[in-house]
Tab-separated table of C-alpha atoms and ligand atoms in Angstrom:
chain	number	residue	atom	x	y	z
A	1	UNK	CA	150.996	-19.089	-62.648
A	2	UNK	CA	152.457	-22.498	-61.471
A	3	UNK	CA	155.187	-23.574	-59.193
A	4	UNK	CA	156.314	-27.006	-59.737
A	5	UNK	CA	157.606	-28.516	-56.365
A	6	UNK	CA	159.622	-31.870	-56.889
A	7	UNK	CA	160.784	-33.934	-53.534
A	8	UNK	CA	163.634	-35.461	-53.455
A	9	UNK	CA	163.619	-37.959	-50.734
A	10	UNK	CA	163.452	-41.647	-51.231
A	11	UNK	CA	160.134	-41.726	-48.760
A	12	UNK	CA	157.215	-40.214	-50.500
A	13	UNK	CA	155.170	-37.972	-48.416
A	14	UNK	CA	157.846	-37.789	-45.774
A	15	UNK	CA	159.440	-34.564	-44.161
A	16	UNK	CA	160.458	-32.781	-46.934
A	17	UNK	CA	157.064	-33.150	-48.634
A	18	UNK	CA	155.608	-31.567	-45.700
A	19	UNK	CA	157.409	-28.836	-45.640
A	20	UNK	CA	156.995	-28.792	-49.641
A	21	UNK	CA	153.567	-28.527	-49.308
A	22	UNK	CA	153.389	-25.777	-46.176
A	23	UNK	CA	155.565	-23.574	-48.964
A	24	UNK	CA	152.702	-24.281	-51.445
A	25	UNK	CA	149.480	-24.183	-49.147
A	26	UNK	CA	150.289	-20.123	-48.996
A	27	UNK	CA	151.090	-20.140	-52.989
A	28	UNK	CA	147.723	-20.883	-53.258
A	29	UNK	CA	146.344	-18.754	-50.673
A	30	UNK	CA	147.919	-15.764	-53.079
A	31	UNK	CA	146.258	-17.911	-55.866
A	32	UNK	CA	148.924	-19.442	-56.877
A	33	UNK	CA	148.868	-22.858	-58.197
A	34	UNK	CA	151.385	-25.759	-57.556
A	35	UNK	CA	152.143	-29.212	-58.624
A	36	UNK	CA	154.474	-31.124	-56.354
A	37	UNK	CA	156.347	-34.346	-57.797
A	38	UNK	CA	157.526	-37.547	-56.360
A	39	UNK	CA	161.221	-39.030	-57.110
A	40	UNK	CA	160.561	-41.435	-54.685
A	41	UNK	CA	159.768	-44.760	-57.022
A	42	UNK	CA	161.050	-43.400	-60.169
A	43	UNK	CA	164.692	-44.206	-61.608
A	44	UNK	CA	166.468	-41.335	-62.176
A	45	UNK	CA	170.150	-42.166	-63.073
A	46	UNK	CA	173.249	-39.711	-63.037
A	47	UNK	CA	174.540	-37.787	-65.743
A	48	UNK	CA	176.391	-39.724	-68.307
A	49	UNK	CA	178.686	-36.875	-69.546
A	50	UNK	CA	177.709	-37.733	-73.244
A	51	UNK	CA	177.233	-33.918	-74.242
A	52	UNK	CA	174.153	-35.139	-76.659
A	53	UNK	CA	171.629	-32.690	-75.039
A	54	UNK	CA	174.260	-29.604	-76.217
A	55	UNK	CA	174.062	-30.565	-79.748
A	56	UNK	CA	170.432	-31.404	-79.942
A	57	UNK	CA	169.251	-28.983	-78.441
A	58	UNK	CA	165.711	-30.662	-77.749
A	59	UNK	CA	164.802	-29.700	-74.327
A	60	UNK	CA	165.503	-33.585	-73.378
A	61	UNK	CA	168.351	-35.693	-72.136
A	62	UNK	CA	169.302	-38.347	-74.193
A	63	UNK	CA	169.511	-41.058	-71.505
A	64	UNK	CA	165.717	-42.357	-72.505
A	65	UNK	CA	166.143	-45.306	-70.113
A	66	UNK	CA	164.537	-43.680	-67.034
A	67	UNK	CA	161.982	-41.289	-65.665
A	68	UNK	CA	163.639	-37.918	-66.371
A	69	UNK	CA	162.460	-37.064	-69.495
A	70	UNK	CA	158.865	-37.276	-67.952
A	71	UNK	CA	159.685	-34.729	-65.565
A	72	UNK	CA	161.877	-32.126	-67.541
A	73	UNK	CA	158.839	-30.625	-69.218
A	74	UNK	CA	157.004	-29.780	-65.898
A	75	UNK	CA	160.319	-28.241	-64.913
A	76	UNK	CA	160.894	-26.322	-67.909
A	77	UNK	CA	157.122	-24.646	-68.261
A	78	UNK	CA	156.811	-23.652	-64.041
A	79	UNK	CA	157.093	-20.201	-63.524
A	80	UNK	CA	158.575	-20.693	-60.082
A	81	UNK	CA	160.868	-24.521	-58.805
A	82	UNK	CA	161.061	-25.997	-55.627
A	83	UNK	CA	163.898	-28.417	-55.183
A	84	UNK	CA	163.269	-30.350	-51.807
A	85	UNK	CA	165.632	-33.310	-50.370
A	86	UNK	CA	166.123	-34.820	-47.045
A	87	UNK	CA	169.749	-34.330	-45.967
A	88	UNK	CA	171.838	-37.875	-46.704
A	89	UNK	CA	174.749	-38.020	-44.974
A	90	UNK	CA	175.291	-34.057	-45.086
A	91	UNK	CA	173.885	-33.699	-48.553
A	92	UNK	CA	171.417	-33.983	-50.934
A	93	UNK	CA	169.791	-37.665	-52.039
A	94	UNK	CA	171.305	-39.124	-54.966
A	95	UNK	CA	168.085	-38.885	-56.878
A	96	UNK	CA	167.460	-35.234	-55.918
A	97	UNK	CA	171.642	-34.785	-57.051
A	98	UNK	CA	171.247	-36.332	-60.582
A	99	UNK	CA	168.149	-34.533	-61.288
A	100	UNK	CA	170.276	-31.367	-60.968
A	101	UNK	CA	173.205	-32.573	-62.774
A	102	UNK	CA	170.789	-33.622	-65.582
A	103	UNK	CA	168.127	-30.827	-65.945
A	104	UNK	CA	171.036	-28.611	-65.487
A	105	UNK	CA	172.812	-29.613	-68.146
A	106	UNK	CA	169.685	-29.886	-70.318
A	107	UNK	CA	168.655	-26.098	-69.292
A	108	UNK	CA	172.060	-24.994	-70.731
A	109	UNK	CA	172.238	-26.321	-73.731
A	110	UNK	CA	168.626	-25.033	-74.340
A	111	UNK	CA	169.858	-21.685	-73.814
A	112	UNK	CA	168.790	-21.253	-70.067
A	113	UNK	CA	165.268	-22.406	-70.001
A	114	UNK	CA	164.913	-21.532	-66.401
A	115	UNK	CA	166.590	-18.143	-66.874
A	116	UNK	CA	165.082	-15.292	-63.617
A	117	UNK	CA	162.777	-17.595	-62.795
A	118	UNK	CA	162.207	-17.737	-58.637
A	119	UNK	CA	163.921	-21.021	-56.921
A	120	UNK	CA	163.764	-21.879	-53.655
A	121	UNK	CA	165.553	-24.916	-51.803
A	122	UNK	CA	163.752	-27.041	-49.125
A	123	UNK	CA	165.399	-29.750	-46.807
A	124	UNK	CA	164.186	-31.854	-43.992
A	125	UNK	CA	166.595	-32.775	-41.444
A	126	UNK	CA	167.372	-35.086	-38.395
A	127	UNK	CA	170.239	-33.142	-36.771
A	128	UNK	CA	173.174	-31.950	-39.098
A	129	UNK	CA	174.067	-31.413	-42.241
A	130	UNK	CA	170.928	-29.461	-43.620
A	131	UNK	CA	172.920	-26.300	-44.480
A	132	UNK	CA	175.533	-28.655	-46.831
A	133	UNK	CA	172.538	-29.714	-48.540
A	134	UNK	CA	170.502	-26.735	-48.577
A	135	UNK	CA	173.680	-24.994	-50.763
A	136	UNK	CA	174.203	-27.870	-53.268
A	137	UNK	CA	170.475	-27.206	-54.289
A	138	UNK	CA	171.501	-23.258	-54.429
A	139	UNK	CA	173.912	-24.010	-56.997
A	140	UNK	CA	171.935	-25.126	-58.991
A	141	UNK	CA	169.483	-21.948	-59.219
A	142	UNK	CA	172.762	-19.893	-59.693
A	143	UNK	CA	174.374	-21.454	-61.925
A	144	UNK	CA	170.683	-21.059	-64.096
A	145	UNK	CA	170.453	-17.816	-63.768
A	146	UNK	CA	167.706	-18.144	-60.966
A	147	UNK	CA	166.782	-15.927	-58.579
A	148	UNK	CA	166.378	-17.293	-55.340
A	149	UNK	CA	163.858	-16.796	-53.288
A	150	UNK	CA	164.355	-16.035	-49.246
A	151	UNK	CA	162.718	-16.577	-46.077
A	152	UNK	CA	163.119	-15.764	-41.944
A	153	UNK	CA	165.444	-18.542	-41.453
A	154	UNK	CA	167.456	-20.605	-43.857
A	155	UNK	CA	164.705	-23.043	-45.212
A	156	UNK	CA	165.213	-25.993	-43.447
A	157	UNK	CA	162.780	-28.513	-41.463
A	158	UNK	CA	163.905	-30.607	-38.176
A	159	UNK	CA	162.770	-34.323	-38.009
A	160	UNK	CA	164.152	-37.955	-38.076
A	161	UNK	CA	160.749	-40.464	-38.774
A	162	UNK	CA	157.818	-39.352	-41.273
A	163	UNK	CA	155.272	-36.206	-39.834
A	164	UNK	CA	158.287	-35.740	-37.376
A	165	UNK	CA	158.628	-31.912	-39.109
A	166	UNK	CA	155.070	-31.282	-38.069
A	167	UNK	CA	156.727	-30.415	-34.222
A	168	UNK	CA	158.930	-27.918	-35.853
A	169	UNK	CA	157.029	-24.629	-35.558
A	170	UNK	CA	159.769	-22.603	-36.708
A	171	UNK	CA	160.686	-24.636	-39.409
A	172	UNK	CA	156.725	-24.594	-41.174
A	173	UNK	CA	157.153	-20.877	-40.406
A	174	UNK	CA	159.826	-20.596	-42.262
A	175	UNK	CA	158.505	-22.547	-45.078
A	176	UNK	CA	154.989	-20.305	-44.580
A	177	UNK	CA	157.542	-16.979	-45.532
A	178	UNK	CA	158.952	-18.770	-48.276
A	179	UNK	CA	155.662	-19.372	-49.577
A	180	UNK	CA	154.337	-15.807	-49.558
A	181	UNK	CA	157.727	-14.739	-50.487
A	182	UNK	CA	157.825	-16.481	-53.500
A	183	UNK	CA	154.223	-15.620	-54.551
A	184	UNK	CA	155.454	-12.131	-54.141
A	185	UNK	CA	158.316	-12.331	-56.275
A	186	UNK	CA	156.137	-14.374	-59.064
A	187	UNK	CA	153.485	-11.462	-58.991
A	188	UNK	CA	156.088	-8.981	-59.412
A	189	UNK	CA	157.807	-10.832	-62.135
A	190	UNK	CA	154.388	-11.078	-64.382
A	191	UNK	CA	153.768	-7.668	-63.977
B	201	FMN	C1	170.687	-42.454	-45.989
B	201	FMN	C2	170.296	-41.433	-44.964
B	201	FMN	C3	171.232	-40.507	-44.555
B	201	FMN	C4	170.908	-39.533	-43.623
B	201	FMN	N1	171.847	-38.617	-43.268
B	201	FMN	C5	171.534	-37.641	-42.380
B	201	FMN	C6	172.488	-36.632	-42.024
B	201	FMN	O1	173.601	-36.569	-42.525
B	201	FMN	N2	172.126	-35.721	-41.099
B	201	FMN	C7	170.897	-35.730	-40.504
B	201	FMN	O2	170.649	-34.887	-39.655
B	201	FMN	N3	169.954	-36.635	-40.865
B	201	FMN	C8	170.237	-37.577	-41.790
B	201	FMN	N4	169.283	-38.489	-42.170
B	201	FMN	C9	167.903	-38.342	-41.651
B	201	FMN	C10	166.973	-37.627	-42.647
B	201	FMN	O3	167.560	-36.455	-43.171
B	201	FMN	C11	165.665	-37.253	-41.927
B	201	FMN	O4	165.059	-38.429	-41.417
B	201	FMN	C12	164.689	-36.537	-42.826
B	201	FMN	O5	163.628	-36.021	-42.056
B	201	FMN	C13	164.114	-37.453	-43.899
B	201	FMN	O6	163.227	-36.731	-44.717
B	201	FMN	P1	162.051	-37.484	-45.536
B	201	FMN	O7	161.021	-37.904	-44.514
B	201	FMN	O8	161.544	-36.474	-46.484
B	201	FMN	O9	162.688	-38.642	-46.211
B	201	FMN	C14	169.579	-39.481	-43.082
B	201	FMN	C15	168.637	-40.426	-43.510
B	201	FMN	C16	168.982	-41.388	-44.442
B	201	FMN	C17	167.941	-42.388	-44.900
């Protein structure tokens, strides 16, 4: 079993990668393997609304100019997704927002790729805003018929300047239950 983690802050190994990788330290502690992905460095433009992915149904956008397509198979083939972002200006990061719109729309018109498969959201924070962004990624596993996965506290990390989220003992506690949580869920699921 995999879970394919992909951070969507423009700072690579930032915040929000922390806390991804406190959610996936106690996957693999219930054996659970995890591959955690980057968006910081890679292009990843915003939907252009041409419909091609609905009728060719090839598991791809058609937008071949960027670093999507690359991605969308690692999405597709995890048994469980993390979506991480910082929280921009009460939201998600425009990278972390197109990948939705995109893989979204891909998922669809692939009739539901992602279909009761365990998501969970993850966002790093300096002060406000975190809940904002922590719903737009919940869309997103609703609308693709995702189950999402819960923890003690809504799943959200505190910190301004990279490793600040380390001083957040409640926060990497939180992302600790979401771990085991989720591995729960995905052993359930297989069974
Ligand atoms: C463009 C931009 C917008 C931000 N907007 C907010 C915000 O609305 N609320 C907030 O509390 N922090 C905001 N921050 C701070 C980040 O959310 C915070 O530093 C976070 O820990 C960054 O995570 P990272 O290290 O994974 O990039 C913003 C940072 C940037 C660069």
């Amino acid at each position: 079993m995999k879970v394919v983690a992909i951070n969507g802050s423009a700072r690579a190994g930032g915040n929000t990668r922390i806390l991804i990788d406190r959610v996936c330290a106690e996957l693999g502690k219930e054996g659970i393997d995890s591959e955690a992905i980057e968006l910081a460095g890679k292009t990843i433009r915003g939907c252009r609304a041409c419909r091609k992915c609905s009728s060719r149904k090839d598991e791809r956008c058609s937008m071949g100019d960027d670093d999507l397509n690359e991605i969308l198979p690692h999405i597709y083939s995890a048994d469980g997704l993390i979506l991480g972002s910082p929280t921009y200006f009460a939201d998600i990061s425009p990278e972390m927002k197109a990948l939705i719109d995109r893989s979204g729309m891909v998922n669809r018109s692939n009739d539901h790729l992602l279909k009761r498969r365990p998501g969970a959201a993850v966002v790093a924070v300096r002060r406000a805003g975190a809940m904002h962004a922590f719903d737009s990624i919940n869309h997103y596993f609703t609308i693709n018929q995702m189950i999402i996965v819960g923890s003690t506290y809504w799943n959200i990390g505190i910190g301004r300047d990279k490793g600040d989220v380390e001083a957040d003992e409640e926060g990497l506690q939180t992302m600790a239950d979401l771990g085991r949580n989720m591995a729960w869920l995905l052993k359930k699921l297989a069974n």
